[in-house]
Amino acid sequence: MKRLKFLVSAALSAAVFISSCPVAFAAVDVSQPWVECDTTVNFTLDHGKTYAYKMTVHGTHSNPKIATGNSKVLQTERTIHKTEGGNDVYYFIVHAIGKDGEAAGVYTTLPGQAAVRHSDIAIPYVAGMYKAGSSIKAGQYVLTPNKGNSGYYEIRTSPADFLDNLETYDLFNGRRYVTVKNGQYLILQHTTMIPAKDAGKFLSNNGKYSETMFKVGFDIPAGTYRVQAASSDKFSEAYIELKNSDGGSPGSTAYDDYFTGNRDVKVSNGQYLIIEYATMTKFE
């Protein structure tokens, strides 16, 4: 279990990693006309906000059909056509008009070809209290702190703020996987949330991962990893925790440790690995 000193305040400043991942689509057949997109990651977009895309058409001057998978969730607007380097280029924005928790893909279709999905956009739930089975569906969610803050969540059996009602809680950087059951209450502070099915993988930076919770078999493959404390100060400890279920399940910790220097940890599919004040690389 985490030491109490890490759970003092839900407003501590921290670096945040936006939930996103390379979209796992088929490789482009460059012998055929194709569309290059400047955004090939899944990401979140708050309700009412917009995001600008650039699409470059290669191998043809035919106009692509640009659309979203659900026009009630995401709308395409303000499409501008230009010619750059001999290619047709399309600039447009996507407007998030759906409800919190909804998601859709962004697609292009060239004449005579199947539609190509370039990325998915999810509209996140914002900070607040949610009842599983009522205001949100029961199931697994991915929580991400707001920029410049640590995130905080609680799972309660009742909306009343009594200790006896508290099942689990966490103050975190990076992100967390949490499963809620019908009748439970999920409280979010300085945090947004999307259904886990709409979340992307947590990306490394040139093979180095920053602090977060990893879902083994999705974010990272099973295997052995080396976790390195972020600070070389012998009084600054890093934290590692290996769980057999996600952050919504208390008592599922298989191993945890505070350390300086580095630790090697072996993980299996279905487990969850948390690192804090540390970085991680695949052990070769």
Coordinates of C-alpha atoms in Angstrom, one line a residue:
M1 CA 0.0 0.0 0.0
K2 CA 1.2 3.5 -0.7
R3 CA 2.6 5.5 2.2
L4 CA 0.4 8.2 3.5
K5 CA 2.9 11.0 2.4
F6 CA 1.8 10.4 -1.2
L7 CA -1.9 10.9 -0.4
V8 CA -1.8 14.4 1.2
S9 CA -3.5 16.5 -1.4
A10 CA -5.4 16.1 -4.6
A11 CA -4.0 19.4 -5.9
L12 CA -0.3 18.7 -6.1
S13 CA 1.3 19.8 -9.3
A14 CA 2.6 17.0 -11.6
A15 CA 3.5 16.2 -15.2
V16 CA 0.7 14.5 -17.1
F17 CA 0.7 12.2 -20.1
I18 CA -2.3 12.5 -22.4
S19 CA -4.0 9.2 -23.1
S20 CA -3.1 8.3 -26.7
C21 CA -1.7 5.6 -28.8
P22 CA -0.6 4.7 -32.3
V23 CA -3.7 3.5 -34.1
A24 CA -3.3 -0.2 -34.9
F25 CA -4.5 -0.3 -38.5
A26 CA -3.2 -2.2 -41.5
A27 CA -0.1 -0.9 -43.2
V28 CA -0.6 1.5 -46.1
D29 CA -0.3 0.0 -49.6
V30 CA 1.7 2.9 -51.3
S31 CA 1.2 1.2 -54.7
Q32 CA -2.4 2.4 -54.4
P33 CA -3.7 6.0 -53.8
W34 CA -3.8 6.7 -50.1
V35 CA -4.4 9.5 -47.6
E36 CA -1.8 10.6 -45.1
C37 CA -3.1 12.0 -41.8
D38 CA -1.1 14.3 -39.5
T39 CA -2.9 12.7 -36.5
T40 CA -2.7 8.9 -36.0
V41 CA -3.3 8.7 -32.3
N42 CA -6.4 8.2 -30.2
F43 CA -7.1 11.2 -27.9
T44 CA -9.7 13.0 -25.9
L45 CA -11.5 16.2 -26.8
D46 CA -13.7 18.1 -24.3
H47 CA -17.3 18.6 -25.3
G48 CA -17.6 21.8 -27.4
K49 CA -14.0 21.9 -28.3
T50 CA -12.4 21.5 -31.8
Y51 CA -9.3 19.9 -33.2
A52 CA -7.6 20.7 -36.6
Y53 CA -6.7 17.9 -39.0
K54 CA -4.5 17.9 -42.1
M55 CA -5.0 15.1 -44.7
T56 CA -2.7 14.8 -47.7
V57 CA -3.8 12.7 -50.7
H58 CA -1.1 10.6 -52.5
G59 CA -1.3 9.0 -55.9
T60 CA -4.6 10.6 -57.1
H61 CA -6.4 13.9 -57.5
S62 CA -9.7 12.4 -56.6
N63 CA -11.5 14.0 -53.8
P64 CA -11.7 11.9 -50.6
K65 CA -14.8 11.7 -48.6
I66 CA -14.0 13.0 -45.1
A67 CA -16.4 11.9 -42.3
T68 CA -16.7 10.8 -38.7
G69 CA -18.1 7.5 -37.5
N70 CA -21.0 9.2 -35.8
S71 CA -22.0 12.7 -36.8
K72 CA -23.9 13.1 -33.5
V73 CA -20.7 12.7 -31.6
L74 CA -18.1 14.5 -33.9
Q75 CA -18.8 16.9 -36.7
T76 CA -16.4 17.8 -39.5
E77 CA -16.4 21.5 -40.3
R78 CA -14.5 24.2 -42.4
T79 CA -12.8 22.0 -44.9
I80 CA -10.2 23.8 -47.0
H81 CA -8.6 22.3 -50.1
K82 CA -5.1 23.4 -51.1
T83 CA -2.3 22.1 -53.4
E84 CA 1.0 21.5 -51.8
G85 CA 4.0 19.8 -53.4
G86 CA 1.8 18.5 -56.2
N87 CA -0.6 16.8 -53.8
D88 CA -4.1 17.7 -52.8
V89 CA -4.2 18.7 -49.1
Y90 CA -7.3 19.1 -47.0
Y91 CA -7.5 21.0 -43.8
F92 CA -10.6 20.7 -41.6
I93 CA -11.7 20.7 -37.9
V94 CA -13.5 18.2 -35.9
H95 CA -16.1 19.5 -33.4
A96 CA -16.9 17.4 -30.3
I97 CA -20.7 17.8 -30.0
G98 CA -21.6 14.5 -28.3
K99 CA -22.1 13.5 -24.7
D100 CA -19.5 12.8 -22.1
G101 CA -18.2 9.3 -22.5
E102 CA -19.0 9.0 -26.3
A103 CA -16.4 8.4 -29.0
A104 CA -16.1 8.2 -32.7
G105 CA -13.5 7.7 -35.4
V106 CA -12.3 10.1 -38.2
Y107 CA -12.3 8.5 -41.6
T108 CA -11.4 9.1 -45.3
T109 CA -12.7 7.2 -48.3
L110 CA -11.1 7.4 -51.8
P111 CA -13.2 6.4 -54.8
G112 CA -13.2 2.6 -55.2
Q113 CA -11.6 2.0 -51.8
A114 CA -12.8 1.0 -48.4
A115 CA -12.9 3.7 -45.6
V116 CA -9.8 4.2 -43.6
R117 CA -10.0 5.1 -39.9
H118 CA -7.1 7.5 -39.0
S119 CA -7.8 8.1 -35.3
D120 CA -10.5 7.9 -32.6
I121 CA -11.7 10.8 -30.4
A122 CA -13.4 10.3 -27.1
I123 CA -15.3 13.0 -25.2
P124 CA -14.3 12.6 -21.5
Y125 CA -16.3 12.8 -18.3
V126 CA -15.1 15.6 -16.2
A127 CA -14.6 15.9 -12.4
G128 CA -17.6 15.1 -10.3
M129 CA -19.6 12.3 -8.7
Y130 CA -20.9 9.4 -10.9
K131 CA -23.1 6.5 -9.9
A132 CA -22.4 3.3 -11.8
G133 CA -25.6 2.0 -13.4
S134 CA -27.1 5.4 -13.4
S135 CA -25.0 8.4 -14.5
I136 CA -22.4 6.1 -16.0
K137 CA -22.3 2.4 -17.1
A138 CA -20.6 -0.1 -14.9
G139 CA -17.3 -1.2 -16.3
Q140 CA -13.7 -0.2 -16.6
Y141 CA -12.6 3.4 -17.2
V142 CA -9.3 5.2 -17.8
L143 CA -8.6 8.2 -15.6
T144 CA -6.2 11.0 -16.6
P145 CA -5.2 14.0 -14.4
N146 CA -5.9 17.5 -15.6
K147 CA -2.8 19.3 -16.9
G148 CA -0.7 20.7 -14.1
N149 CA -2.4 18.6 -11.3
S150 CA -2.3 15.2 -9.7
G151 CA -5.6 13.3 -10.2
Y152 CA -7.7 11.9 -7.4
Y153 CA -10.5 9.4 -7.2
E154 CA -12.6 7.6 -4.7
I155 CA -15.0 4.7 -5.0
R156 CA -17.8 4.7 -2.4
T157 CA -20.8 2.5 -1.6
S158 CA -22.8 5.6 -0.8
P159 CA -22.7 9.3 -1.8
A160 CA -22.3 10.2 1.8
D161 CA -18.7 11.3 2.7
F162 CA -18.2 8.8 5.6
L163 CA -15.1 6.7 6.1
D164 CA -17.2 3.5 6.3
N165 CA -18.5 4.2 2.7
L166 CA -15.0 4.4 1.2
E167 CA -13.9 1.3 -0.7
T168 CA -10.7 2.6 -2.3
Y169 CA -9.0 5.9 -3.4
D170 CA -5.8 7.1 -5.0
L171 CA -3.9 10.3 -5.7
F172 CA -2.0 9.8 -8.9
N173 CA 0.0 11.0 -11.9
G174 CA 0.0 9.5 -15.3
R175 CA -3.3 7.7 -15.4
R176 CA -5.3 4.9 -13.7
Y177 CA -7.5 2.0 -14.7
V178 CA -10.6 1.7 -12.5
T179 CA -13.5 -0.7 -12.6
V180 CA -16.8 0.3 -11.0
K181 CA -19.8 -2.0 -10.3
N182 CA -23.5 -1.1 -10.4
G183 CA -24.5 0.9 -7.3
Q184 CA -20.9 2.2 -6.6
Y185 CA -20.1 5.9 -6.6
L186 CA -17.0 7.2 -8.4
I187 CA -15.7 10.6 -7.3
L188 CA -13.2 12.4 -9.6
Q189 CA -11.1 15.5 -8.7
H190 CA -8.7 17.2 -11.1
T191 CA -9.4 14.3 -13.4
T192 CA -11.1 13.3 -16.7
M193 CA -12.3 9.8 -17.6
I194 CA -13.2 7.8 -20.6
P195 CA -14.4 4.2 -21.0
A196 CA -11.3 1.9 -21.2
K197 CA -12.5 0.5 -24.6
D198 CA -11.9 4.0 -26.1
A199 CA -8.5 4.6 -24.5
G200 CA -5.3 4.3 -26.4
K201 CA -2.1 2.7 -25.3
F202 CA 0.3 4.6 -23.0
L203 CA 3.2 5.6 -25.2
S204 CA 6.8 5.4 -24.5
N205 CA 9.3 8.2 -25.3
N206 CA 12.0 6.4 -27.4
G207 CA 11.5 3.2 -25.4
K208 CA 11.3 5.0 -22.0
Y209 CA 8.0 5.1 -20.1
S210 CA 7.1 7.7 -17.5
E211 CA 5.0 7.2 -14.4
T212 CA 1.6 5.8 -14.8
M213 CA -0.5 2.5 -14.4
F214 CA 0.1 0.0 -17.2
K215 CA -2.3 -2.7 -18.3
V216 CA -0.1 -5.6 -19.2
G217 CA -1.0 -7.0 -22.6
F218 CA -2.4 -3.7 -23.8
D219 CA -0.1 -0.8 -22.8
I220 CA 3.0 -3.0 -22.6
P221 CA 3.7 -6.7 -23.5
A222 CA 4.3 -9.2 -20.8
G223 CA 8.0 -9.6 -19.8
T224 CA 10.7 -8.1 -17.6
Y225 CA 11.2 -4.4 -17.2
R226 CA 13.8 -2.2 -15.5
V227 CA 12.3 0.6 -13.3
Q228 CA 14.7 3.4 -12.6
A229 CA 14.2 6.0 -9.8
A230 CA 13.7 9.4 -11.3
S231 CA 16.1 11.0 -8.8
S232 CA 19.6 9.9 -7.8
D233 CA 19.1 11.4 -4.4
K234 CA 19.3 8.5 -1.9
F235 CA 16.5 10.2 0.1
S236 CA 14.1 10.4 -2.9
E237 CA 12.4 7.1 -3.3
A238 CA 10.5 5.7 -6.3
Y239 CA 7.5 3.5 -6.0
I240 CA 6.5 0.3 -7.8
E241 CA 3.3 -1.8 -7.4
L242 CA 2.2 -4.9 -9.2
K243 CA -1.5 -5.6 -9.0
N244 CA -3.7 -8.6 -10.1
S245 CA -6.6 -6.3 -10.9
D246 CA -7.1 -2.6 -11.6
G247 CA -7.3 0.4 -9.3
G248 CA -11.0 -0.2 -8.5
S249 CA -10.1 -3.4 -6.6
P250 CA -8.6 -3.0 -3.1
G251 CA -6.4 -5.8 -1.8
S252 CA -5.2 -7.0 -5.2
T253 CA -1.5 -6.0 -4.7
A254 CA 0.9 -8.8 -5.5
Y255 CA 4.0 -6.8 -4.8
D256 CA 5.0 -3.3 -4.0
D257 CA 8.2 -1.5 -3.0
Y258 CA 9.8 1.9 -2.3
F259 CA 13.4 2.0 -3.6
T260 CA 16.3 4.1 -4.8
G261 CA 18.4 3.1 -7.9
N262 CA 16.5 0.5 -10.0
R263 CA 14.3 -2.6 -9.7
D264 CA 13.6 -5.3 -12.3
V265 CA 10.0 -6.6 -12.4
K266 CA 8.4 -9.4 -14.4
V267 CA 4.8 -8.9 -15.4
S268 CA 2.2 -11.1 -17.0
N269 CA -0.8 -10.5 -19.2
G270 CA -3.8 -9.2 -17.2
Q271 CA -1.7 -7.7 -14.4
Y272 CA -1.4 -4.0 -13.8
L273 CA 1.9 -2.2 -13.0
I274 CA 2.1 1.2 -11.3
I275 CA 5.4 3.2 -11.3
E276 CA 5.7 6.6 -9.5
Y277 CA 8.7 9.0 -9.4
A278 CA 10.4 6.6 -11.8
T279 CA 10.9 5.7 -15.5
M280 CA 10.8 2.3 -17.1
T281 CA 12.4 0.5 -20.0
K282 CA 12.0 -3.1 -21.4
F283 CA 14.7 -5.3 -20.0
E284 CA 16.7 -6.9 -22.8

